[in-house]
Coordinates of C-alpha atoms in Angstrom, one line a residue:
L1 CA -61.8 -231.6 204.9
H2 CA -64.2 -233.3 207.5
V3 CA -61.1 -232.6 210.3
V4 CA -60.3 -229.6 209.1
F5 CA -64.0 -228.2 209.8
A6 CA -64.4 -230.6 212.6
C7 CA -62.9 -228.3 215.7
R8 CA -65.0 -225.2 213.9
P9 CA -68.0 -223.4 215.7
V10 CA -71.0 -224.4 213.7
M11 CA -73.6 -221.8 213.0
R12 CA -71.9 -219.1 214.6
S13 CA -72.1 -220.9 217.8
P14 CA -69.4 -220.3 221.5
F15 CA -70.8 -223.6 222.7
L16 CA -70.9 -225.6 219.8
F17 CA -67.3 -226.9 219.1
V18 CA -67.5 -230.8 218.3
S19 CA -64.3 -233.6 218.7
R20 CA -67.0 -236.8 217.3
S21 CA -67.4 -237.6 214.0
C22 CA -70.6 -238.4 214.1
K23 CA -71.3 -235.2 216.6
V24 CA -69.9 -233.0 213.3
V25 CA -72.4 -234.6 210.8
H26 CA -75.7 -233.1 211.2
R27 CA -73.9 -229.4 212.3
L28 CA -71.2 -229.8 208.4
Q29 CA -75.2 -230.0 206.6
Q30 CA -76.4 -227.0 208.3
S31 CA -73.3 -224.8 207.9
P32 CA -72.8 -222.3 205.2
F33 CA -69.3 -223.8 204.0
F34 CA -70.8 -227.1 202.6
S35 CA -73.0 -227.2 199.6
P36 CA -76.6 -229.5 200.8
L37 CA -76.9 -232.9 200.7
S38 CA -79.6 -235.4 199.6
A39 CA -80.9 -237.4 202.1
H40 CA -79.5 -240.3 200.3
Q41 CA -76.2 -238.6 200.6
R42 CA -76.1 -238.7 203.9
I43 CA -77.8 -242.0 205.5
P44 CA -74.5 -243.7 205.1
V45 CA -72.9 -241.2 206.0
L46 CA -74.9 -241.2 209.4
R47 CA -74.5 -245.3 209.3
H48 CA -70.9 -245.5 209.3
C49 CA -69.8 -242.8 211.5
S50 CA -69.7 -244.7 214.7
S51 CA -69.8 -247.9 216.3
Q52 CA -72.6 -247.1 218.7
P53 CA -76.6 -246.7 218.0
R54 CA -76.9 -244.0 215.9
T55 CA -79.4 -241.8 217.4
Y56 CA -82.7 -240.5 215.7
Y57 CA -85.0 -238.1 218.2
I58 CA -88.9 -237.4 216.4
T59 CA -91.5 -234.9 218.4
T60 CA -94.9 -234.1 217.9
P61 CA -96.0 -231.0 218.4
I62 CA -97.2 -230.6 222.1
F63 CA -101.3 -230.4 221.9
Y64 CA -103.2 -227.5 223.5
V65 CA -105.5 -228.8 226.5
N66 CA -108.3 -226.4 225.9
A67 CA -110.4 -229.2 223.9
A68 CA -110.0 -232.3 224.3
P69 CA -108.2 -234.8 221.7
H70 CA -109.2 -234.8 217.5
L71 CA -108.5 -236.8 214.7
G72 CA -105.5 -234.1 214.0
H73 CA -103.8 -235.2 217.3
L74 CA -103.8 -238.7 216.7
Y75 CA -102.4 -238.6 213.4
S76 CA -99.4 -236.3 214.0
A77 CA -98.9 -239.0 216.8
V78 CA -99.2 -241.7 214.7
I79 CA -97.0 -240.1 212.0
A80 CA -93.7 -239.5 214.3
D81 CA -94.7 -243.5 216.0
C82 CA -94.2 -244.5 212.4
L83 CA -90.9 -242.7 212.1
H84 CA -89.8 -244.2 215.8
R85 CA -91.0 -247.0 215.2
Y86 CA -88.9 -247.6 211.9
K87 CA -85.7 -246.4 213.2
L88 CA -85.9 -248.8 216.1
L89 CA -85.9 -251.8 213.2
Q90 CA -82.7 -249.6 211.4
G91 CA -80.7 -250.0 215.3
F92 CA -81.5 -246.4 216.0
N93 CA -81.5 -246.0 219.8
S94 CA -84.5 -243.6 218.8
K95 CA -86.6 -241.8 221.2
F96 CA -90.3 -240.6 221.0
A97 CA -91.5 -236.8 222.2
T98 CA -94.8 -235.9 222.7
G99 CA -97.2 -233.6 225.4
T100 CA -100.0 -230.8 226.0
D101 CA -99.2 -227.7 226.5
E102 CA -100.7 -226.2 229.1
H103 CA -100.0 -222.5 229.7
G104 CA -101.9 -219.3 228.0
L105 CA -104.7 -216.8 227.6
K106 CA -107.2 -220.1 226.1
I107 CA -106.4 -222.5 228.7
Q108 CA -106.7 -219.8 231.6
Q109 CA -110.1 -219.4 230.4
A110 CA -111.8 -222.4 229.7
A111 CA -110.6 -223.4 233.5
E112 CA -112.5 -220.3 235.1
A113 CA -115.7 -221.6 232.2
A114 CA -115.1 -225.3 233.7
G115 CA -115.3 -223.8 236.8
K116 CA -111.6 -225.6 237.9
D117 CA -108.4 -224.6 239.3
P118 CA -105.9 -224.2 235.9
L119 CA -103.4 -227.0 236.6
T120 CA -106.7 -229.3 237.7
F121 CA -108.4 -228.8 234.4
C122 CA -104.6 -229.3 232.5
T123 CA -104.2 -232.3 234.1
D124 CA -107.6 -233.9 233.4
V125 CA -107.1 -233.2 229.7
S126 CA -103.7 -234.6 230.0
E127 CA -104.6 -237.4 230.9
R128 CA -107.3 -237.7 227.8
F129 CA -104.3 -237.7 225.2
K130 CA -102.5 -240.2 227.8
H131 CA -105.0 -242.1 227.5
L132 CA -105.8 -241.9 223.8
F133 CA -101.4 -242.4 222.4
D134 CA -102.1 -245.9 224.7
S135 CA -105.2 -246.7 223.2
C136 CA -103.3 -246.3 219.7
D137 CA -100.0 -248.2 220.4
I138 CA -98.1 -244.7 220.0
S139 CA -94.7 -246.2 221.4
H140 CA -93.6 -242.7 223.3
T141 CA -90.5 -242.2 225.4
D142 CA -91.2 -239.1 226.7
F143 CA -94.6 -238.0 227.2
V144 CA -93.9 -233.7 228.6
R145 CA -96.5 -231.6 230.7
T146 CA -95.1 -227.4 229.7
T147 CA -95.9 -227.5 234.1
E148 CA -93.4 -230.0 234.7
Q149 CA -90.3 -228.6 236.8
R150 CA -88.1 -229.7 235.1
H151 CA -89.4 -227.5 232.0
R152 CA -89.9 -224.6 233.2
Q153 CA -85.8 -224.6 233.9
A154 CA -85.3 -225.1 230.9
V155 CA -87.7 -222.1 229.6
E156 CA -86.1 -220.2 232.3
H157 CA -82.2 -220.9 231.3
F158 CA -83.4 -220.1 227.6
W159 CA -84.9 -217.6 228.3
L160 CA -81.8 -216.0 229.6
V161 CA -79.4 -217.5 227.3
L162 CA -81.0 -214.9 224.9
W163 CA -81.6 -211.8 227.8
N164 CA -78.2 -212.1 227.9
K165 CA -77.3 -212.0 224.5
G166 CA -78.5 -209.3 224.2
L167 CA -82.2 -210.5 221.9
I168 CA -84.5 -209.7 224.2
Y169 CA -84.8 -206.4 225.7
K170 CA -88.3 -204.6 227.2
G171 CA -90.2 -202.2 224.7
T172 CA -93.7 -201.8 224.2
Y173 CA -95.7 -203.4 221.8
E174 CA -98.7 -202.6 219.9
G175 CA -100.3 -204.6 217.4
W176 CA -103.7 -207.2 216.8
Y177 CA -103.3 -210.3 219.0
S178 CA -105.2 -213.1 218.4
T179 CA -106.2 -215.1 221.6
Q180 CA -107.6 -218.1 219.8
D181 CA -103.5 -218.6 218.4
E182 CA -102.2 -217.3 220.9
S183 CA -100.4 -215.3 218.4
F184 CA -99.5 -211.0 217.2
L185 CA -100.4 -210.1 213.7
T186 CA -99.1 -207.2 211.3
P187 CA -101.7 -205.4 209.4
M188 CA -101.1 -207.9 206.1
Q189 CA -101.9 -211.1 208.3
V190 CA -105.2 -209.2 209.6
G191 CA -109.0 -208.8 207.5
D192 CA -112.4 -207.8 208.1
A193 CA -114.9 -210.4 209.6
L194 CA -118.5 -210.0 210.7
D195 CA -119.2 -211.8 213.8
S196 CA -123.0 -214.1 214.3
S197 CA -124.4 -210.8 215.5
G198 CA -122.9 -208.9 211.6
K199 CA -121.1 -207.3 213.4
K200 CA -117.9 -205.8 212.2
I201 CA -114.5 -207.1 213.7
K202 CA -110.9 -207.6 212.5
V203 CA -109.8 -211.5 211.7
S204 CA -106.7 -213.1 210.6
L205 CA -107.2 -214.1 207.1
E206 CA -105.1 -217.6 207.9
S207 CA -107.0 -219.2 210.9
G208 CA -110.2 -216.4 210.8
H209 CA -110.0 -216.4 214.1
K210 CA -111.0 -212.9 216.3
V211 CA -108.0 -210.4 216.5
E212 CA -107.7 -207.7 218.3
W213 CA -105.9 -204.5 219.3
M214 CA -103.0 -204.7 221.9
K215 CA -100.7 -202.0 223.6
E216 CA -98.8 -203.1 227.0
E217 CA -95.3 -202.9 227.3
N218 CA -93.4 -205.9 227.5
Y219 CA -89.7 -208.5 226.8
L220 CA -89.2 -208.3 222.1
F221 CA -86.8 -211.0 220.4
R222 CA -85.1 -209.2 218.0
L223 CA -86.3 -211.5 215.6
S224 CA -85.7 -209.2 212.8
E225 CA -81.6 -210.1 212.8
F226 CA -82.7 -213.6 211.7
R227 CA -84.1 -213.2 208.2
S228 CA -80.7 -213.9 206.3
Q229 CA -80.1 -216.1 208.4
L230 CA -82.6 -218.1 207.8
L231 CA -82.4 -217.9 204.1
D232 CA -79.2 -219.2 204.1
W233 CA -79.8 -222.1 206.6
L234 CA -82.7 -222.7 203.7
R235 CA -81.4 -222.6 200.8
A236 CA -78.5 -224.9 202.0
N237 CA -80.4 -227.6 203.0
P238 CA -83.2 -227.8 200.9
R239 CA -84.1 -230.8 202.7
A240 CA -84.9 -228.8 206.0
V241 CA -88.7 -228.2 205.7
Q242 CA -91.0 -231.3 204.0
P243 CA -92.7 -231.2 201.3
E244 CA -91.8 -229.3 199.0
R245 CA -94.3 -226.7 198.6
F246 CA -94.4 -225.7 202.6
Y247 CA -90.3 -225.4 202.1
H248 CA -91.7 -222.9 199.5
A249 CA -94.1 -221.3 201.4
V250 CA -91.0 -221.0 204.0
L251 CA -89.1 -219.0 201.8
Q252 CA -92.1 -216.9 201.2
W253 CA -92.7 -215.7 204.4
L254 CA -88.4 -214.5 204.4
Q255 CA -88.7 -212.3 201.2
E256 CA -90.2 -209.3 203.3
D257 CA -88.7 -208.0 206.7
L258 CA -89.3 -209.7 209.7
P259 CA -90.3 -207.7 212.8
D260 CA -89.1 -208.1 216.5
L261 CA -91.7 -210.5 218.4
S262 CA -93.4 -209.9 221.3
V263 CA -91.8 -213.0 223.8
S264 CA -94.0 -212.2 227.3
R265 CA -97.1 -210.3 227.7
Q266 CA -98.2 -208.6 231.0
R267 CA -98.8 -210.9 234.2
S268 CA -102.3 -208.9 234.8
R269 CA -103.9 -210.2 231.1
L270 CA -102.1 -213.6 231.9
Q271 CA -101.0 -215.5 235.1
W272 CA -101.3 -218.8 233.8
G273 CA -97.4 -219.5 232.7
I274 CA -93.9 -219.2 233.4
P275 CA -93.3 -216.2 234.9
V276 CA -90.4 -214.2 233.1
P277 CA -86.7 -214.6 235.3
G278 CA -86.2 -211.6 237.4
D279 CA -88.9 -209.8 236.1
A280 CA -92.7 -211.2 238.7
E281 CA -94.9 -208.5 236.0
Q282 CA -94.1 -210.4 232.7
T283 CA -95.7 -214.3 231.9
I284 CA -92.7 -215.2 229.2
Y285 CA -94.8 -215.9 225.7
V286 CA -96.3 -219.3 225.1
W287 CA -95.0 -220.0 221.5
L288 CA -91.7 -219.3 223.3
D289 CA -92.3 -222.0 226.5
A290 CA -94.3 -224.5 224.6
L291 CA -91.4 -224.6 221.8
V292 CA -88.5 -225.5 224.3
N293 CA -90.1 -228.3 224.9
Y294 CA -87.7 -230.5 222.7
L295 CA -84.9 -229.0 224.5
T296 CA -87.3 -229.7 227.9
V297 CA -86.6 -233.9 227.3
A298 CA -83.5 -234.1 224.9
G299 CA -82.0 -232.6 228.3
Y300 CA -81.8 -229.6 228.2
P301 CA -79.7 -227.3 229.6
D302 CA -76.9 -230.1 230.2
K303 CA -77.7 -233.3 228.5
H304 CA -79.2 -232.3 225.4
N305 CA -76.6 -232.9 222.4
Q306 CA -76.6 -236.1 221.8
W307 CA -80.4 -235.4 221.0
W308 CA -80.2 -232.3 220.1
N309 CA -78.4 -233.1 216.7
A310 CA -80.4 -235.6 215.2
A311 CA -83.5 -233.8 216.2
H312 CA -87.1 -233.6 213.6
H313 CA -90.0 -232.5 214.6
I314 CA -93.2 -233.6 213.3
I315 CA -96.1 -230.1 212.9
G316 CA -99.7 -229.7 211.1
K317 CA -99.3 -227.1 208.3
D318 CA -101.3 -224.2 210.6
I319 CA -97.8 -224.3 213.2
L320 CA -94.8 -224.0 210.1
K321 CA -94.9 -220.2 210.7
F322 CA -93.7 -220.7 214.4
H323 CA -91.4 -224.1 213.4
A324 CA -89.8 -222.5 210.6
I325 CA -88.8 -219.4 211.3
Y326 CA -89.3 -218.3 215.1
W327 CA -88.2 -221.4 216.8
P328 CA -85.5 -222.1 213.9
S329 CA -85.2 -217.9 215.9
F330 CA -84.7 -218.6 218.7
L331 CA -82.2 -221.5 218.6
L332 CA -79.9 -219.6 216.1
G333 CA -79.6 -217.5 218.8
A334 CA -79.1 -219.4 221.9
G335 CA -76.4 -220.6 219.4
L336 CA -77.8 -224.4 219.3
P337 CA -78.2 -226.7 215.6
L338 CA -81.7 -226.6 214.1
P339 CA -83.1 -229.4 213.7
Q340 CA -82.7 -232.2 210.4
T341 CA -85.9 -232.4 209.4
I342 CA -89.1 -230.0 209.9
Y343 CA -91.6 -232.9 208.6
V344 CA -95.5 -230.8 207.7
H345 CA -98.6 -232.5 207.5
S346 CA -101.9 -231.3 206.4
H347 CA -105.4 -231.2 207.7
W348 CA -108.4 -234.1 207.9
T349 CA -111.7 -232.7 206.7
V350 CA -114.7 -233.9 207.7
G351 CA -117.4 -233.2 203.8
G352 CA -114.6 -230.8 202.9
K353 CA -115.1 -228.5 206.1
K354 CA -112.7 -228.2 208.8
M355 CA -114.3 -230.1 211.8
S356 CA -115.5 -228.0 214.4
K357 CA -118.5 -228.7 217.5
S358 CA -120.9 -225.7 215.7
L359 CA -121.0 -228.2 212.4
G360 CA -121.1 -231.3 214.7
N361 CA -118.8 -233.4 212.8
V362 CA -115.7 -233.6 214.8
V363 CA -114.3 -237.2 214.7
D364 CA -113.6 -238.7 217.4
P365 CA -110.6 -240.8 217.5
L366 CA -110.7 -242.8 220.4
E367 CA -114.3 -244.1 219.7
R368 CA -112.8 -244.5 216.1
S369 CA -110.1 -246.7 217.1
Q370 CA -112.1 -248.5 219.4
M371 CA -114.7 -249.3 216.4
F372 CA -112.5 -249.6 213.4
T373 CA -109.3 -251.6 215.8
T374 CA -106.2 -249.5 216.5
D375 CA -104.7 -251.4 213.6
G376 CA -107.5 -250.4 211.4
M377 CA -107.0 -246.7 212.3
R378 CA -103.7 -245.9 212.3
Y379 CA -103.7 -247.9 208.7
F380 CA -106.4 -245.9 207.3
L381 CA -104.7 -242.5 208.5
L382 CA -101.2 -243.0 206.8
R383 CA -102.6 -244.7 203.5
Q384 CA -105.1 -242.2 203.1
G385 CA -103.1 -239.0 204.6
V386 CA -101.0 -236.7 202.2
P387 CA -98.9 -234.5 204.0
D388 CA -99.0 -232.0 201.1
S389 CA -103.0 -231.5 201.0
D390 CA -106.1 -231.9 202.8
C391 CA -107.5 -235.0 203.1
D392 CA -111.9 -236.1 204.1
Y393 CA -112.9 -238.3 206.1
T394 CA -115.9 -240.4 205.9
D395 CA -116.7 -244.3 208.0
D396 CA -117.1 -245.4 204.4
K397 CA -113.7 -244.8 203.3
V398 CA -112.5 -246.7 206.1
V399 CA -114.5 -249.4 205.9
K400 CA -113.8 -250.4 202.0
L401 CA -110.1 -249.5 202.6
L402 CA -109.5 -251.8 205.4
N403 CA -111.7 -254.4 204.2
T404 CA -109.8 -254.4 200.6
E405 CA -106.4 -254.4 201.9
L406 CA -106.5 -256.2 205.2
A407 CA -109.1 -258.6 204.4
D408 CA -109.2 -259.3 201.8
S409 CA -105.7 -258.9 199.9
L410 CA -103.4 -259.6 203.0
G411 CA -105.7 -261.6 205.0
G412 CA -106.1 -263.5 202.3
L413 CA -103.2 -264.0 201.0
L414 CA -102.4 -265.1 204.6
N415 CA -104.5 -267.3 205.1
R416 CA -104.7 -269.3 201.5
C417 CA -100.6 -270.0 202.2
T418 CA -101.6 -271.2 205.6
A419 CA -104.7 -273.2 205.3
P420 CA -103.7 -276.9 206.0
A421 CA -105.9 -277.2 202.4
L422 CA -102.8 -275.9 200.6
N423 CA -100.0 -276.7 203.1
P424 CA -101.3 -279.4 205.7
A425 CA -97.5 -279.8 207.2
Q426 CA -98.0 -276.3 208.5
A427 CA -94.5 -276.0 207.7
Y428 CA -92.4 -273.6 205.9
T429 CA -92.3 -275.1 202.4
S430 CA -88.4 -276.2 200.0
F431 CA -88.0 -274.2 197.3
C432 CA -87.2 -276.3 194.3
P433 CA -84.4 -274.2 192.0
Q434 CA -85.4 -276.6 189.0
S435 CA -89.2 -275.0 188.9
F436 CA -88.6 -271.8 189.5
P437 CA -84.9 -270.9 187.7
A438 CA -82.8 -268.0 188.2
D439 CA -82.3 -268.1 185.0
R440 CA -85.9 -268.2 183.5
G441 CA -87.3 -271.8 182.4
G442 CA -88.8 -274.1 185.0
R443 CA -92.4 -273.6 185.3
A444 CA -92.7 -269.5 186.6
M445 CA -93.8 -267.5 184.0
A446 CA -93.1 -263.8 183.4
E447 CA -95.5 -262.0 185.3
D448 CA -93.4 -264.2 188.6
Y449 CA -89.6 -262.9 187.5
H450 CA -91.3 -259.1 188.0
M451 CA -92.9 -259.8 190.7
L452 CA -89.8 -260.9 192.9
D453 CA -88.4 -258.2 191.3
A454 CA -91.1 -256.0 193.1
V455 CA -90.7 -257.6 196.3
R456 CA -87.4 -257.4 196.2
D457 CA -86.9 -253.9 195.6
L458 CA -89.6 -252.8 198.2
P459 CA -87.4 -252.8 200.9
A460 CA -85.5 -250.1 199.4
V461 CA -88.9 -248.0 198.3
V462 CA -90.6 -247.9 201.6
E463 CA -87.4 -246.3 203.3
Q464 CA -87.2 -243.6 200.5
H465 CA -91.0 -243.1 201.0
F466 CA -90.7 -243.1 205.3
E467 CA -87.6 -241.1 205.0
S468 CA -89.3 -238.1 203.4
M469 CA -92.7 -238.8 205.9
H470 CA -94.7 -240.2 202.3
V471 CA -95.8 -242.8 204.5
Y472 CA -98.8 -243.3 202.3
K473 CA -96.3 -244.3 198.9
A474 CA -94.3 -246.5 201.4
L475 CA -98.2 -248.6 201.4
E476 CA -99.1 -247.5 198.1
A477 CA -95.9 -249.7 196.6
I478 CA -96.4 -252.3 199.1
C479 CA -99.8 -253.4 198.3
A480 CA -99.2 -253.1 194.8
C481 CA -96.6 -256.1 196.4
V482 CA -99.8 -257.8 197.9
R483 CA -101.4 -257.8 194.9
Q484 CA -98.9 -259.4 192.5
T485 CA -98.5 -262.1 194.9
N486 CA -102.2 -263.0 195.3
G487 CA -102.2 -262.4 191.4
F488 CA -99.1 -265.1 191.1
V489 CA -101.1 -267.6 194.1
Q490 CA -104.1 -267.2 191.8
R491 CA -102.7 -267.5 188.3
H492 CA -100.7 -270.9 189.2
A493 CA -103.6 -272.2 191.5
P494 CA -101.6 -274.7 193.9
W495 CA -105.5 -276.3 194.6
K496 CA -105.9 -277.3 191.2
L497 CA -102.0 -279.7 191.1
D498 CA -101.8 -283.8 191.7
R499 CA -99.9 -284.1 195.3
R500 CA -99.3 -288.0 193.7
D501 CA -97.3 -286.6 191.3
S502 CA -93.7 -285.4 192.0
K503 CA -92.7 -282.5 190.5
D504 CA -96.2 -281.3 191.0
Q505 CA -95.6 -281.4 194.8
R506 CA -92.4 -279.8 194.6
W507 CA -93.6 -276.9 192.5
L508 CA -97.1 -276.9 195.4
D509 CA -94.0 -276.2 198.2
T510 CA -92.2 -273.9 195.3
I511 CA -95.1 -271.1 194.9
I512 CA -96.3 -271.6 199.3
H513 CA -92.4 -271.2 199.6
V514 CA -92.1 -267.8 197.7
S515 CA -95.6 -266.3 198.8
L516 CA -93.8 -267.3 202.1
E517 CA -91.6 -265.5 201.9
C518 CA -93.6 -262.6 200.1
L519 CA -95.5 -262.6 203.3
R520 CA -92.6 -262.1 205.5
I521 CA -90.9 -259.1 204.1
Y522 CA -94.7 -257.6 204.3
G523 CA -95.1 -258.1 207.3
T524 CA -91.8 -257.2 208.7
L525 CA -92.5 -253.7 206.9
L526 CA -95.7 -252.9 207.6
Q527 CA -94.3 -253.1 211.3
P528 CA -94.2 -249.4 212.0
V529 CA -97.5 -248.7 210.9
V530 CA -99.5 -251.7 212.0
P531 CA -97.5 -254.0 215.0
Q532 CA -100.3 -255.8 216.2
I533 CA -101.0 -256.7 213.0
S534 CA -97.7 -257.6 211.8
N535 CA -96.7 -259.6 215.1
K536 CA -99.8 -261.9 214.1
L537 CA -98.8 -262.4 211.0
L538 CA -95.2 -263.2 211.6
S539 CA -95.3 -264.5 214.3
R540 CA -98.3 -267.2 212.2
L541 CA -94.7 -267.8 209.3
G542 CA -92.5 -268.8 212.0
V543 CA -90.6 -265.9 212.3
Q544 CA -89.2 -265.2 216.0
P545 CA -88.9 -261.6 217.8
G546 CA -85.3 -261.3 216.9
E547 CA -85.6 -261.8 213.0
R548 CA -87.8 -258.8 212.3
N549 CA -85.7 -256.0 212.2
W550 CA -84.5 -254.1 208.5
A551 CA -81.7 -256.4 208.3
D552 CA -83.1 -258.9 208.0
V553 CA -85.5 -258.0 205.0
N554 CA -83.4 -260.3 203.0
F555 CA -86.3 -261.5 200.2
L556 CA -86.1 -265.2 198.9
P557 CA -81.9 -266.3 199.3
R558 CA -83.0 -269.9 197.6
F559 CA -83.6 -268.2 194.6
Q560 CA -80.1 -266.6 194.5
G561 CA -79.2 -270.4 195.9
K562 CA -78.4 -269.3 199.2
D563 CA -79.8 -270.8 202.2
C564 CA -82.7 -270.0 203.8
P565 CA -83.1 -269.9 207.7
F566 CA -87.2 -270.0 207.8
E567 CA -87.2 -273.4 204.7
G568 CA -89.1 -276.8 207.0
R569 CA -89.6 -274.3 210.1
A570 CA -93.2 -274.9 212.1
L571 CA -95.4 -272.1 211.2
G572 CA -96.4 -271.0 214.2
S573 CA -100.1 -270.9 215.8
D574 CA -102.9 -270.7 214.2
L575 CA -104.5 -267.3 215.7
G576 CA -107.7 -266.6 213.6
V577 CA -108.2 -264.6 210.6
L578 CA -105.6 -261.7 210.1
F579 CA -108.7 -258.7 210.1
S580 CA -112.1 -259.5 210.4
R581 CA -114.0 -257.5 207.8
L582 CA -116.4 -254.6 208.6
E583 CA -119.8 -253.4 207.6
I584 CA -121.3 -250.5 208.4
Q585 CA -125.1 -250.1 209.6
N586 CA -127.8 -248.1 208.3
D587 CA -128.1 -246.5 210.7
K588 CA -124.6 -245.4 211.5
Q589 CA -123.8 -248.3 214.2
K590 CA -120.9 -249.5 215.3
P591 CA -119.7 -251.7 213.0
K592 CA -120.1 -254.5 212.9
K593 CA -116.8 -257.6 212.2
T594 CA -118.4 -260.4 209.6
K595 CA -117.5 -263.4 210.7
T596 CA -115.3 -266.1 208.2
K597 CA -116.3 -269.3 207.3
K598 CA -112.8 -270.3 209.3
E599 CA -114.7 -268.5 212.1
T600 CA -118.6 -270.3 212.1
K601 CA -116.9 -273.5 212.2

């Protein structure tokens, strides 16, 4: 069946004749001729379709430079970075793109207010995003700016493809427009409100931003023609938009007719943008311009196939309509494959309220990453961030979580197992199958076998949650296993064993060996989330860089009667505590790092 359809154009495109089986997989999934496959069904197919490295392309939104970076921007970037690192560990050839959106009326106005020319203003703010991401170990492979020449060329080519297909036409647009959202709205999306002076105004019901009535001649995209194709795509691919609540939100939007979309503004109103090809009096609509960035990075229009067939988007819920309705419609019109997945996350609030300068509750992500460490902030965002619902931020929450899970639980376990008092040889100790036999018995208890089962299954559990962007669930599972391992050590109290007794010594070595194996698994699985902490942990265990991939998570081979490559190996250098405890001062000063006994000696 695959051979029959391999030479058919997919998604009604004249450009998509394919011959390599790897390229076929994504397109067949989105073809109306095929029933949808679950994520678990898709993965094995992709893993075996070629001997070449599998490709993965993950993107954040490009961030609007009308203001400084905030916590939500870092959250998007950390999610994408986590998935990028995870795919690299699995052996994928992964591309990770982020960047800045630098055109539009808001930018034009913000630059004027700052007394700068638009490009200088954009460059200054774009550099702040780069600095934040570099400081927070965001390992992007491409940082795109919409003011780059390569992007302008991609946008112009994309526009001409739609124009030549008759999908863009010149007309008159009359309706509501929000400058802050850079969005056109229908009457159903607009409501009444009062401004700060008590004057009645019209606002967007979704964002609350002021809207104005606009009438002007510009270009429109035939969005109305794509409603049925969008519905077919979503119904055939129920995991195309995740989590599920956002998938259903898009389906709900598509229950109503889609009006044609204005895709340009008069140059007299908007000078800061890409001119419409062949019409210098019009500027391309900022969202059409911005969305094409994903293709720009992929190599559009000439070299995009390798990456575009493996595209996944990370977005905030406020831009879902642009990514799940407008963007797929543009792509369908241009004859290009649709993204494999659109992952949607919710927002961060402070005290249950949206962050805003007027309320004085904006959280500076760079400042917090310096206060709580880069890995600490990454861990908090991914551990507490639930994609389905908004999450509330407080410094106290950060301190409590990091102290409990990184300093005490994970760090305490490593410290116990590598302390000279319990491990004087500073080695990956030996496992004794008589002390911990596979068929039960010996000195192990029922709870110990339950722990082994949980840690053995942990990589598959973590993989499942990473694939669905539920990183917090993956971290929940890891934390539960760390607690079980700490319980295992506490239960058997190896510090009470008599080293002069050979049986006690073998059992002590076995307890340490099992605990080190657990730590090795945790360190390997945590690499996408906390790369610095994971490196410190694995280096202390003596695990070499080439032994840290997803394929290396073979847990406790000695329990299965197989050789363990780490057994008898010397531990790595002691680099100090894994994560220092934090304290918040009453005067809201920078949190102090609490020194442990080990550090004060």
